[in-house]
Short mmCIF file of C-alpha atoms in Angstrom, two decimals:
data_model
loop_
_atom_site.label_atom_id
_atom_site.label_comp_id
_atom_site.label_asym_id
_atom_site.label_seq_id
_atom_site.Cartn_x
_atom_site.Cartn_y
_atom_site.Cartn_z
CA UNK A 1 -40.22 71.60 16.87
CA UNK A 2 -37.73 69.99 18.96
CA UNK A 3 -34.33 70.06 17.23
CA UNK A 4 -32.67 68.51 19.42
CA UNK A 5 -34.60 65.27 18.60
CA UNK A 6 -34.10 65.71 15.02
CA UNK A 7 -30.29 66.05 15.66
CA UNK A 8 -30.45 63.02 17.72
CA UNK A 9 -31.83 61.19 14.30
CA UNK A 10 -28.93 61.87 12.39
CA UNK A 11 -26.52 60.64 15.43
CA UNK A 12 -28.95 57.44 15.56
CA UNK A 13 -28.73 56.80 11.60
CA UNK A 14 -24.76 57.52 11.91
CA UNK A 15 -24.25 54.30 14.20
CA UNK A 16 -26.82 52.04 12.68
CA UNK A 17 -26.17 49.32 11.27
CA UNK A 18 -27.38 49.34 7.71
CA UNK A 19 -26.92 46.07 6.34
CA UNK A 20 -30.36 45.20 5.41
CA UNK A 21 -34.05 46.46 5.58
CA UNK A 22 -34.38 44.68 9.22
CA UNK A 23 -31.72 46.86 10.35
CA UNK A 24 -32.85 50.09 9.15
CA UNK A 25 -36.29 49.31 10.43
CA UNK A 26 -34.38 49.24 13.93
CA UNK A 27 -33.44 52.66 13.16
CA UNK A 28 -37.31 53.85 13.93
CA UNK A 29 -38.60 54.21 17.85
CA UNK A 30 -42.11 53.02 18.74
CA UNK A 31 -43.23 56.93 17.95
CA UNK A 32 -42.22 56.48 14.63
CA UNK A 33 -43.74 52.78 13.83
CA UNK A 34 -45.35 54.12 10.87
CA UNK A 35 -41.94 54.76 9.49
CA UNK A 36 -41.04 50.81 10.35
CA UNK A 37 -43.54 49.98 8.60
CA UNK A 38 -43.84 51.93 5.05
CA UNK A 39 -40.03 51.75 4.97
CA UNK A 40 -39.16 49.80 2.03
CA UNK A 41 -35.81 47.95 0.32
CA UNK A 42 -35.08 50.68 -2.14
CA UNK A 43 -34.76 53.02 0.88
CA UNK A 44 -31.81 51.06 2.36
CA UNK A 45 -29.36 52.42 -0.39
CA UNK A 46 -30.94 56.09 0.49
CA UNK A 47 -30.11 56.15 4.49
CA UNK A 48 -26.86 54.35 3.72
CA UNK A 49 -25.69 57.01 1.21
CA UNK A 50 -27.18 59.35 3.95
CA UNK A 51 -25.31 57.29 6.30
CA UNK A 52 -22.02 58.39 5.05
CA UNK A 53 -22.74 61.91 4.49
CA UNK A 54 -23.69 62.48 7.66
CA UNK A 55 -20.49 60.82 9.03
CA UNK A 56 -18.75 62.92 7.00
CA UNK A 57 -20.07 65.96 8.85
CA UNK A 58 -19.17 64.54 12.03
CA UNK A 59 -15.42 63.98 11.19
CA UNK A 60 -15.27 67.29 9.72
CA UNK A 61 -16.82 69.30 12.55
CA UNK A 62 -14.21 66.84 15.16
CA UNK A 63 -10.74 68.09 12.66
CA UNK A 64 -12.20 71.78 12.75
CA UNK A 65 -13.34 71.69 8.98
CA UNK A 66 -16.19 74.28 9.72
CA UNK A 67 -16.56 75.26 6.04
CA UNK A 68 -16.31 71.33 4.40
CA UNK A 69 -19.49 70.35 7.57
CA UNK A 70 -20.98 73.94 6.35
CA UNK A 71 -21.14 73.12 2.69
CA UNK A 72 -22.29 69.30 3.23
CA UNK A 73 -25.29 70.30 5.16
CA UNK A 74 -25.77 72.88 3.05
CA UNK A 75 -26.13 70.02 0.14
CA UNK A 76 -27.83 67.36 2.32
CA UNK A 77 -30.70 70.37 3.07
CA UNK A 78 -31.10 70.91 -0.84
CA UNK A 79 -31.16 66.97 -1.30
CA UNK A 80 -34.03 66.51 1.62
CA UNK A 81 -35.62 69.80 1.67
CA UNK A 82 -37.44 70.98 4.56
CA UNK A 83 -41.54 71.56 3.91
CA UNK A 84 -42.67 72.03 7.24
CA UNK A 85 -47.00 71.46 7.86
CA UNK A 86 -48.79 71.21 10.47
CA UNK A 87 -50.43 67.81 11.34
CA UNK A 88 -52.61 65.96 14.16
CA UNK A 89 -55.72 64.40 14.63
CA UNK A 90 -57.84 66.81 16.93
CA UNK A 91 -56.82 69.99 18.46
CA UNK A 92 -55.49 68.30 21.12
CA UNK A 93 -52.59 66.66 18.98
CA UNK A 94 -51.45 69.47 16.78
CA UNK A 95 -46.90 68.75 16.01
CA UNK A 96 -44.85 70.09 13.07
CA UNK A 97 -43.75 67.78 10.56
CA UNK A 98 -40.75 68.43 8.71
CA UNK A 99 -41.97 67.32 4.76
CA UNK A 100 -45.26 67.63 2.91
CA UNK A 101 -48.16 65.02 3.21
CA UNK A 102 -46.99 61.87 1.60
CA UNK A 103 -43.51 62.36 1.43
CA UNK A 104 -41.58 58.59 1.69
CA UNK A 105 -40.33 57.58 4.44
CA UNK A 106 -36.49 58.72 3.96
CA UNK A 107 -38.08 62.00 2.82
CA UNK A 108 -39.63 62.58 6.15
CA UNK A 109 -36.42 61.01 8.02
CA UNK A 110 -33.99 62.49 6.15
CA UNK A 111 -34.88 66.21 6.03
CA UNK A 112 -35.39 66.24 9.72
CA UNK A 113 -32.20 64.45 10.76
CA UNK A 114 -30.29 67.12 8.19
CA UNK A 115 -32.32 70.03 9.90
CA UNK A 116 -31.92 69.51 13.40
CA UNK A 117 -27.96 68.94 12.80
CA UNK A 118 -27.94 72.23 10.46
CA UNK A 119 -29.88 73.97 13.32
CA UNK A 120 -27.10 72.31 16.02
CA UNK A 121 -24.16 73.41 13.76
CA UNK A 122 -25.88 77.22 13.98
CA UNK A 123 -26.86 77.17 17.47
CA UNK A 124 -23.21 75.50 18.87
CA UNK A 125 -20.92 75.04 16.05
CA UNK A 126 -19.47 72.20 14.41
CA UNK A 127 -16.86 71.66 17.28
CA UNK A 128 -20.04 69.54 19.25
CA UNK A 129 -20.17 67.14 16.71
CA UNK A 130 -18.27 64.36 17.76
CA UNK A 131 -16.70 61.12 17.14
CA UNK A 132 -15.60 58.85 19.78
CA UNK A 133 -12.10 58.97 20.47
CA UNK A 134 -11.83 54.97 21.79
CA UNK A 135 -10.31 53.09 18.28
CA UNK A 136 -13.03 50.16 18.41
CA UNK A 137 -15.92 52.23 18.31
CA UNK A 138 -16.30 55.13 15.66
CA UNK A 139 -19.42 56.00 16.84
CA UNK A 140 -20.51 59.75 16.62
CA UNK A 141 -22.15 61.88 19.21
CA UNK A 142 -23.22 65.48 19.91
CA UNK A 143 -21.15 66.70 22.31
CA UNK A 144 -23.64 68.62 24.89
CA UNK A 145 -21.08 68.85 27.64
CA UNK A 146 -20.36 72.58 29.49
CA UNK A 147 -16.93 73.22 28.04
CA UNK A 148 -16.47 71.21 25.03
CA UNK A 149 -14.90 68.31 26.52
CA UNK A 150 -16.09 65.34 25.18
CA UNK A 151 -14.24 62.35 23.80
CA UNK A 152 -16.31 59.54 23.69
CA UNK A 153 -19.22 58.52 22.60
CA UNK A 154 -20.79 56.91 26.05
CA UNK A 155 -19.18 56.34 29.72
CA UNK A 156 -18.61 52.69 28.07
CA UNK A 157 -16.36 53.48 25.66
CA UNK A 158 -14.46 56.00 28.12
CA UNK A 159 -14.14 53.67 30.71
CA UNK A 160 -12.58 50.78 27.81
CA UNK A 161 -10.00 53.11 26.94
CA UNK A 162 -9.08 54.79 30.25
CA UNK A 163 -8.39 50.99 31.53
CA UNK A 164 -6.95 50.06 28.17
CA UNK A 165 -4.53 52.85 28.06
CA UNK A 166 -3.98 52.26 32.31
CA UNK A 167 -3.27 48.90 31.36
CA UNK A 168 -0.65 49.62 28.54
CA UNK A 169 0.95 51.90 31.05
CA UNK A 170 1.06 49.57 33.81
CA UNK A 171 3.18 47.12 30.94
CA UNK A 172 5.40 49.38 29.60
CA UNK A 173 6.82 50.29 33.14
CA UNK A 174 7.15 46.39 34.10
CA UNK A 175 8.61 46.18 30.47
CA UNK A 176 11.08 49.02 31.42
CA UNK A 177 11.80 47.50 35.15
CA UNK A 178 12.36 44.19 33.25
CA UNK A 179 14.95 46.13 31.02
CA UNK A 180 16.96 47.53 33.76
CA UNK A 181 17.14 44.83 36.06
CA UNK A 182 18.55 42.57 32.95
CA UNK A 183 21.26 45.37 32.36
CA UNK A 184 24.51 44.98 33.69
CA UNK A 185 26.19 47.67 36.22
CA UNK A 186 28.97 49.63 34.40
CA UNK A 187 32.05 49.01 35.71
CA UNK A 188 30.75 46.51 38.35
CA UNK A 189 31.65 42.76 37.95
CA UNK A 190 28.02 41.11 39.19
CA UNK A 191 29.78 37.82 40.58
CA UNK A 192 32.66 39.18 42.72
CA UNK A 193 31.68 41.04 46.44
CA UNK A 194 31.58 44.98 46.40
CA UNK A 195 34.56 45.73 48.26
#
């Protein structure tokens, strides 16, 4: 099983948008068209309960709340349980699947986005989950950088807020030239000659 990929589920259902059954049929890659295309209404209120959940994890692994991302996994994994089997169509094709035969679509979803973060959280703690530091995004990411560095969720959204932040920078030392310059000298009458 690649857990990664699972993990990379519950990032992708964290910044969808959710607004309607289009939407979370966006949510499924061409691998998973079967998904797109069982997925039903009633499912939209699942993935966007999910939705938040799973956000909450992210926020608490970013303020260092190890136990509070510990315990909501822990509860996500009991609400979309894990029943691994075996599946393909020759021997050629054999892949795990993470719920038993005919499980519903946010079943199968569900459970493996919740396992692969669950297995991330064990294998690199709850410090790598991450949620972009730029104000007009929000979105979350798995921080898979060497030393724990990351801030944002894609070299977009670093390079808004590096020029955003170079930009309110580059004001507020005009704004402070501005301020001097309109200051009178102490002691210095500004319309007679220095003699």
């Amino acid at each position: 099983m690649n857990f990664d990929a699972y993990a990379r589920t519950g990032v992708d259902l964290v910044n969808a948008r959710l607004d309607d059954l289009d939407d979370l049929r966006a949510l499924f890659p061409d691998e998973n068209a079967w998904m797109r295309d069982e997925v039903a209404d009633r499912d939209v209120a699942i993935f966007r309960r999910a939705q938040k959940r799973l956000r909450d994890v992210f926020e608490y692994g970013t303020s260092g709340r190890d136990a509070q991302a510990v315990t909501e996994l822990n509860a996500l994994l009991e609400a979309f349980p894990v029943q691994p089997r075996i599946s393909g169509h020759d021997s050629s094709d054999w892949h795990m699947h993470v719920t038993s035969r005919g499980a519903s679509v946010s079943a199968e979803y569900l459970a493996g986005a919740v396992w692969g973060l669950s297995v991330w959280l064990c294998e690199y703690g709850s410090a790598r989950f991450g949620v972009c530091a730029d104000e007009r995004c929000g979105n979350v990411y798995l921080d898979t950088s060497s030393n724990c560095c990351r801030r944002f969720c894609s070299e977009r959204c670093a390079t808004r807020s590096h020029v955003a932040a170079h930009r309110a920078r580059k004001r507020a030392a005009v704004g402070e030239q501005v301020t001097v310059a309109a200051q009178p000298t102490a002691g210095v009458d500004s319309l007679s000659p220095v003699s």
